[in-house]
Coordinates of C-alpha atoms in Angstrom, one line a residue:
M547 CA 6.2 -112.8 66.8
E548 CA 7.3 -109.4 67.1
L549 CA 10.6 -107.6 65.8
R550 CA 12.2 -106.1 69.0
T551 CA 15.7 -105.3 68.0
F552 CA 16.9 -102.7 66.3
H553 CA 18.2 -104.3 63.5
H554 CA 18.3 -108.0 62.6
H555 CA 21.6 -109.4 62.0
L556 CA 23.0 -110.5 58.4
L557 CA 25.1 -112.8 58.8
Q558 CA 24.1 -116.3 60.3
G559 CA 27.4 -118.1 60.7
F560 CA 27.8 -119.2 63.9
M561 CA 31.6 -118.5 64.2
L562 CA 31.5 -114.6 62.5
L563 CA 31.5 -111.8 64.7
S564 CA 31.2 -108.4 63.5
L565 CA 34.4 -105.9 64.0
I566 CA 32.1 -103.0 65.4
S567 CA 31.1 -105.9 67.9
N568 CA 34.4 -104.9 70.3
C569 CA 34.0 -101.6 69.7
Y570 CA 30.9 -99.7 71.4
A571 CA 28.7 -100.1 68.8
R572 CA 25.9 -97.0 68.5
F573 CA 23.5 -97.6 65.8
V574 CA 21.3 -94.3 65.5
V575 CA 17.6 -93.7 64.9
E576 CA 16.7 -91.8 62.4
K577 CA 14.3 -89.8 63.1
N578 CA 11.8 -86.5 61.6
S579 CA 9.0 -84.3 63.3
L580 CA 5.7 -85.0 64.2
T581 CA 4.0 -81.6 65.2
V582 CA 0.3 -81.8 66.7
T583 CA -1.5 -78.2 65.2
S584 CA -4.7 -79.6 67.1
P585 CA -6.4 -79.4 69.7
E586 CA -4.7 -76.7 71.6
K587 CA -4.4 -78.7 74.7
I588 CA -2.1 -81.1 73.5
K589 CA 0.1 -78.6 70.3
G590 CA 3.6 -79.1 70.6
T591 CA 6.3 -81.3 68.3
H592 CA 8.1 -84.6 69.4
D593 CA 10.2 -86.9 67.6
S594 CA 9.0 -90.2 65.8
A595 CA 11.6 -93.2 64.1
I596 CA 11.1 -93.7 60.4
G597 CA 10.0 -96.8 59.5
N598 CA 12.8 -99.0 57.5
F599 CA 10.6 -100.0 54.3
G600 CA 7.6 -97.8 52.5
I601 CA 8.2 -94.2 51.1
P602 CA 9.0 -92.1 53.7
Q603 CA 8.3 -88.4 52.3
Y604 CA 12.6 -87.2 52.5
G605 CA 11.6 -83.0 52.2
G606 CA 8.9 -83.0 52.4
S607 CA 6.2 -83.1 54.9
M608 CA 2.3 -84.6 55.5
A609 CA -0.8 -83.1 57.0
G610 CA -3.3 -85.4 58.3
V611 CA -6.3 -86.3 60.5
V612 CA -5.5 -89.3 63.5
V613 CA -8.0 -91.7 63.4
Y614 CA -7.6 -94.9 66.7
P615 CA -9.8 -97.9 65.8
K616 CA -12.0 -99.3 68.0
E617 CA -10.7 -102.8 66.4
N618 CA -7.8 -104.6 65.6
Q619 CA -6.0 -102.1 67.5
K620 CA -2.8 -104.0 67.1
A621 CA -3.7 -103.8 62.9
C622 CA -2.3 -107.6 62.8
K623 CA -5.8 -108.8 60.6
S624 CA -6.8 -107.3 57.8
F625 CA -9.3 -104.4 58.1
D626 CA -11.5 -105.2 56.1
D627 CA -12.4 -108.7 58.6
F628 CA -14.2 -106.1 60.9
G629 CA -15.2 -103.7 58.2
I630 CA -13.2 -100.9 58.8
S631 CA -12.1 -98.1 56.1
F632 CA -9.4 -95.0 56.7
K633 CA -9.9 -94.0 53.0
S634 CA -10.5 -89.9 53.3
K635 CA -13.4 -88.4 51.8
P636 CA -12.9 -86.1 48.6
G637 CA -12.1 -82.9 50.5
S638 CA -10.9 -83.8 53.6
L639 CA -7.1 -84.3 55.4
P640 CA -6.0 -87.6 54.7
T641 CA -6.1 -90.1 57.4
F642 CA -2.8 -91.2 59.8
V643 CA -3.6 -94.4 61.9
L644 CA -2.3 -95.0 64.9
V645 CA -1.5 -98.5 66.1
D646 CA -0.4 -100.1 69.2
R647 CA 2.6 -102.2 69.0
G648 CA 2.7 -106.1 70.2
D649 CA 2.1 -109.3 68.7
C650 CA 3.1 -108.6 64.6
F651 CA 5.9 -107.4 62.8
F652 CA 5.6 -103.8 61.9
A653 CA 5.8 -104.3 59.1
L654 CA 2.4 -106.5 59.0
K655 CA 1.0 -103.7 60.6
V656 CA 1.9 -101.0 58.3
W657 CA 0.3 -103.4 55.5
N658 CA -2.9 -103.7 56.6
V659 CA -3.8 -100.0 57.7
Q660 CA -2.4 -99.5 54.4
Q661 CA -4.6 -101.9 52.2
A662 CA -7.5 -100.2 54.6
G663 CA -6.7 -96.7 52.7
A664 CA -5.2 -94.8 54.7
S665 CA -2.1 -92.5 54.0
A666 CA 0.2 -92.8 57.0
V667 CA 0.9 -94.9 60.4
L668 CA 2.3 -93.9 63.4
V669 CA 3.0 -97.0 65.7
A670 CA 2.7 -96.1 69.3
D671 CA 5.0 -98.3 71.3
D672 CA 4.0 -100.2 74.2
I673 CA 7.0 -99.3 76.4
E674 CA 8.9 -96.9 77.8
E675 CA 12.1 -96.8 76.1
A676 CA 13.9 -94.6 73.5
L677 CA 12.7 -94.5 69.9
I678 CA 13.9 -97.8 67.9
T679 CA 14.4 -97.7 64.5
M680 CA 10.9 -100.0 62.8
D681 CA 13.0 -102.5 60.1
N682 CA 11.4 -105.8 57.7
P683 CA 10.9 -109.4 59.7
E684 CA 13.5 -111.9 58.4
E685 CA 12.4 -112.6 55.1
D686 CA 10.2 -115.5 53.8
S687 CA 7.5 -116.3 51.3
S688 CA 4.8 -114.7 53.3
S689 CA 5.9 -111.1 54.5
A690 CA 7.8 -110.5 51.1
K691 CA 4.4 -110.7 49.4
Y692 CA 3.7 -106.9 51.3
I693 CA 6.8 -106.4 51.9
E694 CA 8.1 -105.2 48.4
N695 CA 4.4 -103.3 47.5
I696 CA 4.5 -101.1 51.0
T697 CA 4.1 -97.4 49.5
I698 CA 2.7 -95.4 52.1
P699 CA 5.8 -94.0 55.4
S700 CA 5.6 -94.9 59.0
A701 CA 6.5 -93.8 62.0
L702 CA 6.8 -95.1 65.9
I703 CA 6.2 -92.7 68.8
E704 CA 7.1 -93.4 72.3
K705 CA 4.6 -94.6 74.3
T706 CA 3.6 -91.4 76.6
F707 CA 2.7 -89.5 73.2
G708 CA 1.1 -92.3 72.3
E709 CA -1.4 -92.5 75.4
T710 CA -1.5 -88.7 75.2
L711 CA -3.2 -89.3 71.6
K712 CA -5.8 -92.0 72.6
K713 CA -7.3 -89.7 74.8
A714 CA -7.8 -86.8 73.2
I715 CA -9.2 -89.2 70.9
S716 CA -10.8 -90.7 73.0
G717 CA -12.9 -87.5 74.6
G718 CA -14.3 -86.4 71.3
D719 CA -11.4 -84.1 69.9
M720 CA -9.9 -84.0 66.0
V721 CA -6.8 -84.3 66.4
N722 CA -4.3 -82.8 63.4
V723 CA -0.6 -83.5 63.1
N724 CA 1.4 -83.0 60.5
L725 CA 4.8 -85.4 59.6
D726 CA 8.1 -83.3 58.2
W727 CA 10.4 -85.2 56.1
R728 CA 12.5 -82.0 55.4
E729 CA 15.6 -82.5 58.0
A730 CA 16.0 -85.7 58.3
V731 CA 17.9 -85.4 55.8
P732 CA 21.3 -82.4 56.0
H733 CA 20.8 -80.0 53.0
P734 CA 24.3 -77.8 53.3
D735 CA 25.3 -77.2 49.6
D736 CA 24.5 -78.1 45.9
R737 CA 26.1 -81.4 46.2
V738 CA 25.1 -84.7 47.3
E739 CA 27.6 -87.3 49.0
Y740 CA 26.2 -90.6 49.0
E741 CA 27.1 -94.5 49.5
L742 CA 25.4 -97.6 49.2
W743 CA 26.2 -100.4 51.5
T744 CA 25.9 -103.4 49.6
N745 CA 27.0 -106.9 48.6
S746 CA 27.6 -109.2 45.4
N747 CA 26.4 -112.1 46.5
D748 CA 23.3 -112.9 45.0
E749 CA 22.1 -115.8 46.7
C750 CA 20.6 -114.7 50.6
G751 CA 17.2 -114.3 49.2
V752 CA 14.2 -111.4 48.8
K753 CA 16.6 -108.9 50.2
C754 CA 19.4 -110.1 47.6
D755 CA 16.7 -110.1 45.3
M756 CA 15.4 -106.4 46.1
L757 CA 19.4 -105.4 46.4
M758 CA 20.1 -106.4 42.7
A759 CA 16.9 -105.0 41.1
F760 CA 17.7 -101.6 42.9
V761 CA 20.6 -101.4 41.8
K762 CA 19.8 -102.2 38.2
D763 CA 16.7 -99.9 38.0
F764 CA 18.7 -96.4 40.1
K765 CA 21.5 -96.9 37.5
G766 CA 20.7 -94.3 35.2
A767 CA 19.6 -91.8 37.4
A768 CA 22.7 -92.2 39.6
Q769 CA 24.8 -92.2 36.1
I770 CA 23.3 -88.7 35.8
L771 CA 23.8 -86.8 38.9
E772 CA 27.6 -88.4 39.0
K773 CA 28.4 -87.2 35.4
G774 CA 26.5 -83.7 36.1
G775 CA 28.6 -83.2 39.1
Y776 CA 25.6 -83.1 40.9
S777 CA 26.9 -86.4 43.2
Q778 CA 29.8 -88.1 44.7
F779 CA 29.0 -91.4 45.2
T780 CA 31.0 -94.0 46.9
P781 CA 30.2 -97.8 46.9
H782 CA 30.8 -99.7 50.6
Y783 CA 31.2 -103.8 51.3
I784 CA 30.6 -105.3 54.8
T785 CA 33.0 -107.2 55.9
W786 CA 33.2 -109.5 59.1
Y787 CA 36.7 -110.7 60.8
C788 CA 37.2 -114.3 62.2
P789 CA 37.9 -114.3 65.9
Q790 CA 41.9 -115.7 66.1
A791 CA 41.1 -119.1 68.3
F792 CA 39.0 -120.5 65.1
T793 CA 40.7 -118.9 61.8
L794 CA 42.0 -122.5 61.1
S795 CA 38.8 -124.0 61.2
R796 CA 36.9 -125.2 58.0
Q797 CA 33.8 -122.3 59.0
C798 CA 36.6 -119.9 58.6
K799 CA 38.8 -120.8 56.2
S800 CA 35.7 -121.0 54.0
Q801 CA 34.0 -118.0 55.0
C802 CA 37.2 -115.6 55.3
I803 CA 40.8 -114.2 52.9
N804 CA 43.5 -113.4 54.0
R805 CA 44.1 -115.4 57.0
G806 CA 40.8 -114.6 59.0
R807 CA 40.6 -111.6 58.5
Y808 CA 37.9 -110.6 55.9
C809 CA 34.5 -112.4 56.1
A810 CA 31.7 -113.0 54.0
P811 CA 28.3 -115.6 55.3
D812 CA 28.3 -119.4 53.0
P813 CA 25.7 -118.1 50.2
E814 CA 23.5 -121.6 50.3
Q815 CA 24.5 -122.2 54.3
D816 CA 26.1 -125.2 53.4
F817 CA 29.7 -124.9 53.6
S818 CA 30.4 -128.4 51.9
S819 CA 28.6 -127.2 48.4
G820 CA 28.6 -125.0 46.2
Y821 CA 30.0 -120.7 46.5
E822 CA 31.8 -120.4 49.6
G823 CA 31.8 -116.9 51.6
K824 CA 35.6 -116.2 50.6
D825 CA 34.1 -116.1 47.3
V826 CA 31.7 -113.3 47.8
V827 CA 34.9 -111.5 49.8
I828 CA 37.1 -111.9 46.4
E829 CA 33.9 -110.2 44.2
N830 CA 33.3 -107.9 46.9
L831 CA 36.8 -106.6 46.9
R832 CA 37.2 -106.9 43.2
Q833 CA 34.2 -104.6 42.8
L834 CA 36.3 -102.4 45.1
C835 CA 38.5 -102.0 42.9
V836 CA 36.8 -101.3 40.0
F837 CA 35.5 -98.3 41.9
K838 CA 38.4 -97.4 42.5
V839 CA 40.2 -97.8 38.9
A840 CA 37.4 -96.0 37.1
N841 CA 37.7 -93.4 39.7
E842 CA 41.1 -93.1 38.9
T843 CA 39.8 -91.8 35.3
N844 CA 37.5 -89.7 36.2
R845 CA 35.1 -92.2 35.7
P846 CA 33.8 -93.1 39.0
W847 CA 30.1 -94.3 37.6
V848 CA 31.4 -97.2 35.8
W849 CA 30.6 -99.0 38.4
W850 CA 27.1 -98.8 38.1
D851 CA 27.8 -101.0 34.6
Y852 CA 30.1 -103.0 36.3
V853 CA 27.8 -104.4 39.1
T854 CA 24.8 -104.2 36.7
D855 CA 26.6 -106.5 34.1
F856 CA 28.0 -108.6 36.4
Q857 CA 25.1 -109.5 38.0
I858 CA 23.5 -110.8 34.4
R859 CA 25.9 -112.0 33.0
C860 CA 27.9 -113.7 35.9
P861 CA 25.2 -114.7 38.3
M862 CA 26.0 -117.6 41.0
K863 CA 22.7 -119.7 39.9
E864 CA 24.4 -120.1 36.7
K865 CA 27.6 -120.6 37.8
K866 CA 29.1 -118.2 36.3
Y867 CA 29.9 -116.4 39.7
N868 CA 33.7 -116.2 39.0
K869 CA 36.8 -114.5 38.0
E870 CA 36.7 -115.4 35.0
C871 CA 33.4 -114.1 33.8
A872 CA 34.4 -111.2 36.0
D873 CA 37.6 -110.2 33.4
V874 CA 35.1 -110.4 30.1
V875 CA 33.3 -107.8 31.9
I876 CA 36.3 -105.4 33.0
K877 CA 37.4 -105.7 29.5
S878 CA 34.2 -105.0 28.4
L879 CA 34.1 -101.8 29.7
G880 CA 37.8 -101.2 29.0
L881 CA 39.0 -101.0 32.9
D882 CA 42.1 -101.3 33.6
A883 CA 42.6 -105.2 34.7
K884 CA 46.3 -105.3 35.9
K885 CA 45.6 -102.1 37.7
I886 CA 42.4 -104.1 39.5
E887 CA 44.5 -107.3 40.2
K888 CA 47.3 -104.8 42.2
C889 CA 44.4 -103.4 44.3
M890 CA 43.1 -106.2 45.0
G891 CA 46.0 -108.0 46.1
D892 CA 46.8 -110.9 48.0
P893 CA 44.1 -112.6 49.0
D894 CA 46.0 -115.6 50.3
A895 CA 48.3 -113.6 52.7
D896 CA 49.0 -113.5 56.0
M897 CA 48.2 -109.4 56.2
E898 CA 45.9 -106.7 56.0
N899 CA 44.1 -105.9 53.1
S900 CA 44.3 -101.7 53.0
V901 CA 41.0 -101.7 50.8
L902 CA 39.1 -103.7 52.9
K903 CA 40.5 -102.5 56.1
E904 CA 39.4 -99.6 54.8
E905 CA 35.7 -101.1 54.3
Q906 CA 36.0 -102.2 58.0
D907 CA 36.7 -99.1 59.7
A908 CA 34.2 -97.7 57.7
Q909 CA 31.4 -99.5 59.3
V910 CA 32.1 -97.5 62.6
G911 CA 29.8 -95.0 62.6
K912 CA 31.1 -91.2 62.6
G913 CA 29.1 -87.8 63.2
S914 CA 25.8 -87.9 63.2
R915 CA 26.0 -91.8 60.9
G916 CA 25.8 -94.4 63.5
D917 CA 27.4 -97.9 62.7
V918 CA 25.8 -99.9 59.8
T919 CA 24.9 -103.4 60.7
I920 CA 22.1 -103.4 58.3
L921 CA 22.9 -104.4 54.5
P922 CA 22.0 -103.2 52.7
T923 CA 22.4 -99.9 54.3
L924 CA 21.9 -96.4 51.8
V925 CA 23.8 -92.9 53.5
V926 CA 22.9 -90.0 52.3
N927 CA 24.9 -86.6 53.5
N928 CA 25.8 -89.3 56.0
R929 CA 22.3 -89.7 57.6
Q930 CA 21.3 -93.2 57.4
Y931 CA 18.5 -93.9 54.9
R932 CA 14.9 -95.2 56.3
G933 CA 12.5 -96.8 53.6
K934 CA 11.6 -98.7 50.7
L935 CA 15.4 -99.7 48.2
A936 CA 13.4 -98.3 45.4
K937 CA 14.9 -95.8 42.8
G938 CA 11.2 -93.1 43.5
A939 CA 12.0 -93.4 47.4
V940 CA 15.7 -93.6 47.4
L941 CA 15.8 -90.2 45.0
K942 CA 13.6 -88.6 47.2
A943 CA 16.2 -88.9 50.0
I944 CA 18.8 -87.8 47.8
C945 CA 17.0 -84.7 46.0
A946 CA 16.6 -83.9 49.4
G947 CA 20.1 -83.5 50.1
F948 CA 20.2 -80.5 48.0
E949 CA 20.4 -76.8 49.1
E950 CA 16.8 -76.1 48.2
T951 CA 17.3 -74.1 44.7
T952 CA 20.5 -76.1 43.3
E953 CA 18.5 -79.5 42.9
P954 CA 19.2 -80.5 39.6
A955 CA 16.5 -81.2 37.0
V956 CA 16.4 -85.2 37.8
C957 CA 15.2 -83.9 40.9
L958 CA 12.0 -81.9 40.0
S959 CA 10.4 -84.5 37.3
G960 CA 6.6 -85.3 37.9
D961 CA 7.5 -88.6 39.8
V962 CA 9.8 -87.6 42.4
E963 CA 8.0 -84.1 43.6
T964 CA 5.2 -81.5 42.4
N965 CA 5.2 -78.6 41.4
E966 CA 3.7 -75.9 44.1
C967 CA 4.0 -73.7 40.8
L968 CA 1.2 -75.2 38.8
E969 CA -1.4 -74.1 41.9
N970 CA -2.0 -69.9 42.2
N971 CA 1.4 -69.5 40.5
G972 CA 2.7 -70.7 44.6
G973 CA 1.8 -67.0 45.6
C974 CA 4.2 -65.2 43.9
W975 CA 4.3 -63.0 41.9
Q976 CA 4.0 -62.9 37.8
D977 CA 3.5 -61.1 34.3
K978 CA 0.2 -63.1 32.4
A979 CA 1.1 -60.9 30.2
A980 CA 4.7 -61.2 29.4
N981 CA 4.6 -64.5 30.8
L982 CA 6.9 -64.2 33.6
T983 CA 6.6 -65.6 37.5
A984 CA 9.0 -65.1 40.3
C985 CA 8.1 -68.8 41.2
R986 CA 10.8 -71.3 41.2
D987 CA 10.2 -75.0 42.1
T988 CA 12.3 -76.6 44.2
F989 CA 12.6 -80.4 45.7
R990 CA 11.3 -78.8 49.2
G991 CA 8.6 -76.8 47.6
R992 CA 9.0 -73.3 46.2
V993 CA 11.2 -70.2 46.4
C994 CA 9.5 -66.2 45.6
E995 CA 12.5 -65.1 43.5
C996 CA 12.4 -62.4 40.6
P997 CA 13.9 -64.0 38.1
L998 CA 17.1 -63.2 34.9
V999 CA 15.1 -63.1 31.5
D1000 CA 17.6 -62.6 28.6
G1001 CA 20.3 -61.5 30.7
V1002 CA 17.8 -58.6 32.6
Q1003 CA 17.7 -59.2 36.1
F1004 CA 14.4 -58.6 37.2
K1005 CA 14.3 -56.8 41.2
G1006 CA 11.7 -57.0 44.0
D1007 CA 10.4 -59.3 46.9
G1008 CA 9.4 -62.1 44.1
Y1009 CA 5.7 -62.1 46.0
S1010 CA 4.0 -58.5 45.3
H1011 CA 6.6 -56.9 42.9
C1012 CA 9.3 -57.3 40.5
E1013 CA 10.8 -54.9 38.1
P1014 CA 14.0 -55.3 35.5
G1015 CA 17.2 -53.6 36.0
G1016 CA 19.9 -52.5 34.2
P1017 CA 20.5 -52.1 30.8
G1018 CA 18.2 -54.2 28.1
R1019 CA 15.4 -53.4 30.3
C1020 CA 13.3 -52.1 28.1
K1021 CA 13.4 -55.5 25.4
I1022 CA 11.2 -57.1 28.8
N1023 CA 7.8 -56.1 28.3
N1024 CA 9.0 -52.4 27.8
G1025 CA 10.8 -52.3 31.5
G1026 CA 6.6 -52.0 33.1
C1027 CA 6.4 -48.8 31.4
W1028 CA 3.5 -47.8 29.1
H1029 CA 3.9 -47.9 25.3
E1030 CA 2.0 -48.1 22.6
S1031 CA 1.9 -48.0 19.0
Q1032 CA -0.9 -45.7 16.3
N1033 CA -0.6 -44.8 12.8
G1034 CA 2.9 -47.3 12.4
R1035 CA 4.3 -44.7 14.9
A1036 CA 5.6 -46.4 17.9
Y1037 CA 6.7 -44.9 21.6
S1038 CA 7.5 -46.3 25.0
A1039 CA 8.6 -44.6 28.2
C1040 CA 11.5 -46.7 29.3
L1041 CA 14.5 -45.7 29.3
D1042 CA 17.5 -48.0 29.7
N1043 CA 20.2 -46.1 31.6
G1044 CA 20.2 -43.5 34.1
D1045 CA 17.7 -43.3 37.6
I1046 CA 14.4 -42.5 35.6
K1047 CA 13.0 -45.8 34.5
C1048 CA 10.2 -44.3 33.2
Q1049 CA 9.3 -41.5 31.4
C1050 CA 7.2 -40.2 29.1
P1051 CA 8.9 -39.5 25.9
P1052 CA 8.4 -35.8 24.3
G1053 CA 5.2 -34.8 22.8
F1054 CA 3.8 -36.7 25.8
K1055 CA 2.5 -36.2 29.6
G1056 CA 1.5 -38.6 31.7
D1057 CA 3.5 -40.7 35.2
G1058 CA 5.4 -43.1 32.2
V1059 CA 4.1 -45.7 33.6
K1060 CA 0.2 -46.7 33.4
S1061 CA 0.0 -43.7 30.6
C1062 CA 1.4 -41.1 28.8
E1063 CA -1.2 -38.7 26.9
D1064 CA -1.0 -37.0 23.7
I1065 CA 0.3 -32.8 24.3
D1066 CA -1.4 -31.0 21.9
E1067 CA 1.2 -28.5 21.2
C1068 CA -1.1 -26.0 18.9
K1069 CA -3.6 -25.6 22.0
E1070 CA -1.1 -25.3 24.6
K1071 CA 0.5 -22.8 22.2
R1072 CA 4.6 -24.6 22.4
A1073 CA 5.2 -24.5 18.9
C1074 CA 4.4 -23.0 15.3
Q1075 CA 3.7 -19.6 17.2
C1076 CA 4.9 -17.5 14.3
P1077 CA 2.7 -14.7 12.4
E1078 CA 2.5 -16.8 9.1
C1079 CA 2.6 -20.1 11.1
S1080 CA -0.7 -22.4 10.9
C1081 CA -0.7 -25.2 13.3
K1082 CA -2.2 -28.5 13.5
N1083 CA -1.4 -31.9 15.9
T1084 CA -0.5 -35.0 15.7
W1085 CA -0.2 -37.9 18.1
G1086 CA 3.0 -37.3 19.8
S1087 CA 3.2 -34.3 17.5
Y1088 CA 2.4 -31.3 15.4
E1089 CA 2.6 -30.2 12.0
C1090 CA 3.7 -26.6 11.7
T1091 CA 3.4 -25.0 7.4
C1092 CA 3.2 -21.6 6.0
N1093 CA 1.1 -19.4 4.2
G1094 CA 2.1 -18.1 0.9
D1095 CA 5.3 -19.1 -0.6
L1096 CA 7.3 -19.2 3.1
L1097 CA 9.3 -21.9 4.4
Y1098 CA 9.1 -23.9 8.1
I1099 CA 11.9 -23.5 10.4
R1100 CA 11.5 -26.0 13.3
D1101 CA 14.4 -25.7 14.7
H1102 CA 13.9 -22.1 15.2
D1103 CA 10.2 -21.9 14.8
T1104 CA 9.5 -19.3 12.1
C1105 CA 9.0 -19.3 8.3
I1106 CA 11.4 -17.5 5.8
S1107 CA 11.3 -17.3 2.1
K1108 CA 11.6 -20.3 -0.3
S1109 CA 12.8 -17.1 -3.1
G1110 CA 15.3 -15.3 -1.0
T1111 CA 16.6 -18.1 0.2
E1112 CA 17.5 -20.0 -3.3
V1113 CA 19.1 -16.2 -4.3
R1114 CA 20.9 -16.1 -1.6
S1115 CA 22.0 -19.6 -1.8
A1116 CA 22.8 -19.3 -5.9
W1117 CA 25.1 -15.9 -4.9
A1118 CA 27.0 -17.9 -2.0
A1119 CA 27.8 -20.9 -4.8
M1120 CA 28.9 -18.1 -7.5
S1121 CA 30.8 -16.4 -4.8
V1122 CA 32.6 -19.6 -3.6
I1123 CA 33.6 -20.8 -6.9
L1124 CA 34.9 -17.2 -8.1
I1125 CA 37.3 -16.9 -5.4
G1126 CA 38.4 -20.5 -5.8
L1127 CA 39.4 -19.5 -9.5
A1128 CA 40.8 -16.4 -8.5
M1129 CA 42.9 -18.0 -5.7
A1130 CA 44.1 -20.7 -8.2
G1131 CA 44.9 -18.1 -10.9
G1132 CA 47.2 -15.9 -9.0
G1133 CA 49.0 -19.0 -7.2
A1134 CA 49.8 -20.4 -10.4
Y1135 CA 51.1 -16.4 -11.6
L1136 CA 53.3 -16.7 -8.7
V1137 CA 54.7 -19.7 -9.3
Y1138 CA 55.3 -18.8 -13.1
K1139 CA 57.2 -15.9 -11.5
Y1140 CA 59.7 -17.6 -9.4
R1141 CA 60.4 -20.2 -12.5
L1142 CA 61.1 -16.9 -14.9
R1143 CA 63.0 -15.4 -12.2
S1144 CA 65.4 -18.1 -11.2
Y1145 CA 66.5 -19.2 -14.9
M1146 CA 67.4 -15.1 -16.2
D1147 CA 69.2 -15.3 -12.9
S1148 CA 71.3 -18.8 -13.7
E1149 CA 71.9 -17.6 -17.4
I1150 CA 73.1 -14.3 -16.2
R1151 CA 75.3 -15.9 -13.5
A1152 CA 77.1 -18.1 -16.1
I1153 CA 78.1 -15.2 -18.8
M1154 CA 79.8 -12.9 -16.1
A1155 CA 81.7 -15.9 -15.3
Q1156 CA 83.5 -15.5 -18.4
Y1157 CA 85.1 -12.2 -17.9
M1158 CA 85.3 -12.0 -14.2
P1159 CA 85.7 -14.5 -11.0
L1160 CA 82.8 -14.4 -9.1
D1161 CA 82.8 -14.4 -5.2
S1162 CA 81.4 -18.0 -5.3
Q1163 CA 83.5 -19.8 -7.3
G1164 CA 87.5 -20.0 -6.3
E1165 CA 90.3 -19.0 -8.8
V1166 CA 90.0 -19.7 -12.5
P1167 CA 93.4 -21.4 -12.6
N1168 CA 96.1 -20.0 -15.9
Y1169 CA 96.3 -22.3 -18.6
V1170 CA 99.7 -20.6 -20.6
S1171 CA 102.7 -23.0 -19.1
N1172 CA 106.3 -22.3 -18.1
D1173 CA 109.2 -24.3 -18.6
H1174 CA 111.6 -22.9 -16.3
A1175 CA 111.9 -20.4 -13.4

């Protein structure tokens, strides 16, 4: 048996039809690039369809050698039965095994090749058609054992291209190819928008178990991305409607709400017992409203807490999948239960539910994203994810959605990507002495950018050179300039400002970068040249002494007598004191004369005023009275 359809149907209820079935459904095949690098005659790049299982290397690439087995070419049996191994020898390129489509499930082919030691699988189509997506088979106990454990990537290639590869291999050529997933996810900016099409039903078999396990495992990483503002996550739930002619049937009544408008399959596929499809629709609606209410309070990440707690505390197997249990979880998370109830509306009303109607509209593909028909489906930057629904694999896809160099730390952890700066410093500039490097690890590889250290920006091409620039540059490894210390003295050729970056300090000569040599001022007669001077060179300077009782004046490069200087200094000091005393005495005498003269003038004016009127006085009154006229 082989999976020939683009996707398997999620719902088994015979009365249920997809909303998108009445539209022109558009299923987009997610592709990656496959480039043949040798032999020369078949070099070129081709599209390949990413398998919906295993772990595609989103954001990266993988080179290998293609092998086409002589036996078990459809890979439907274990290669151990044929004594075939695809394990690569140490130092050789990984092995990509080319197999033919047909006779068994795609996933089984990949599993058998993986067990034989290969690094990737190419499945050649057996009919001329457009590329399709290789999906998981309908789960049963046998397939569940290997689907979960597929870890290598796989891709479907067109029949014609497959024939070309087979012909080259049979002719003895070594066929080298490169599988490239770097552009499989758009990466326009520093925030990734992703959505998960999920379901609250925990009784739908292996795929539901995988989904529940993924949500629990991925919660931590999802919340780190959301709280840091690195991502915008939106949960979605697939809903279906019942045809108008069957809205009153028992099947539609048990599986739908709002008079057949929104439906889900019966969890147990038994309409007479257990939970009904409408129970699933209502819980899906509740989880959507939990997200909306949490988002209104700027805590969208609480959705992950609610969903994981509901799975643990309210499972169908324990008959706790109900409103009462959900309310307990809502209360424990501090969410507003009344707002959630108002958001959900009345499931019995014969009218549209705005929340679920929005979900049905979102199922239809827009732009580069095709219709959502597989459950669960992860969409990253409007591109459907293909591969195993596991934390590490999904995180690779999300991290591939960041513009290079903007990835958060969670994307650069060892279990998600390889640090390309560890080997040969990524081919970038480095200063081992100062422990500086221009290599910056990114999710896709590495970039060579001159670093910013302690506020100082290095400038250059990042590959062959980086130099510090601007104020403070001399603090970082002396700005790349010469520096040396001797006998407790330290000199540096680094200048913090101006156009000149490295210049030997006074007393030295050289290029300022690699070397600065001491100038012998004595030998070159640059200083200490007076007749009485005696010159001695020192590192970075000189010492000059004078003969006898003479004192050396460095600024004038001359010697003068110490005694003459002392005498002149004493007389100068005495002169200053005498002048000061004289000025103080003269000032006191002038004040005394002024005050004495003022006192005498006032006395004389008082005496004279008794005998005659003064010009400055008014008439003196006659104190003899007249008794009559």
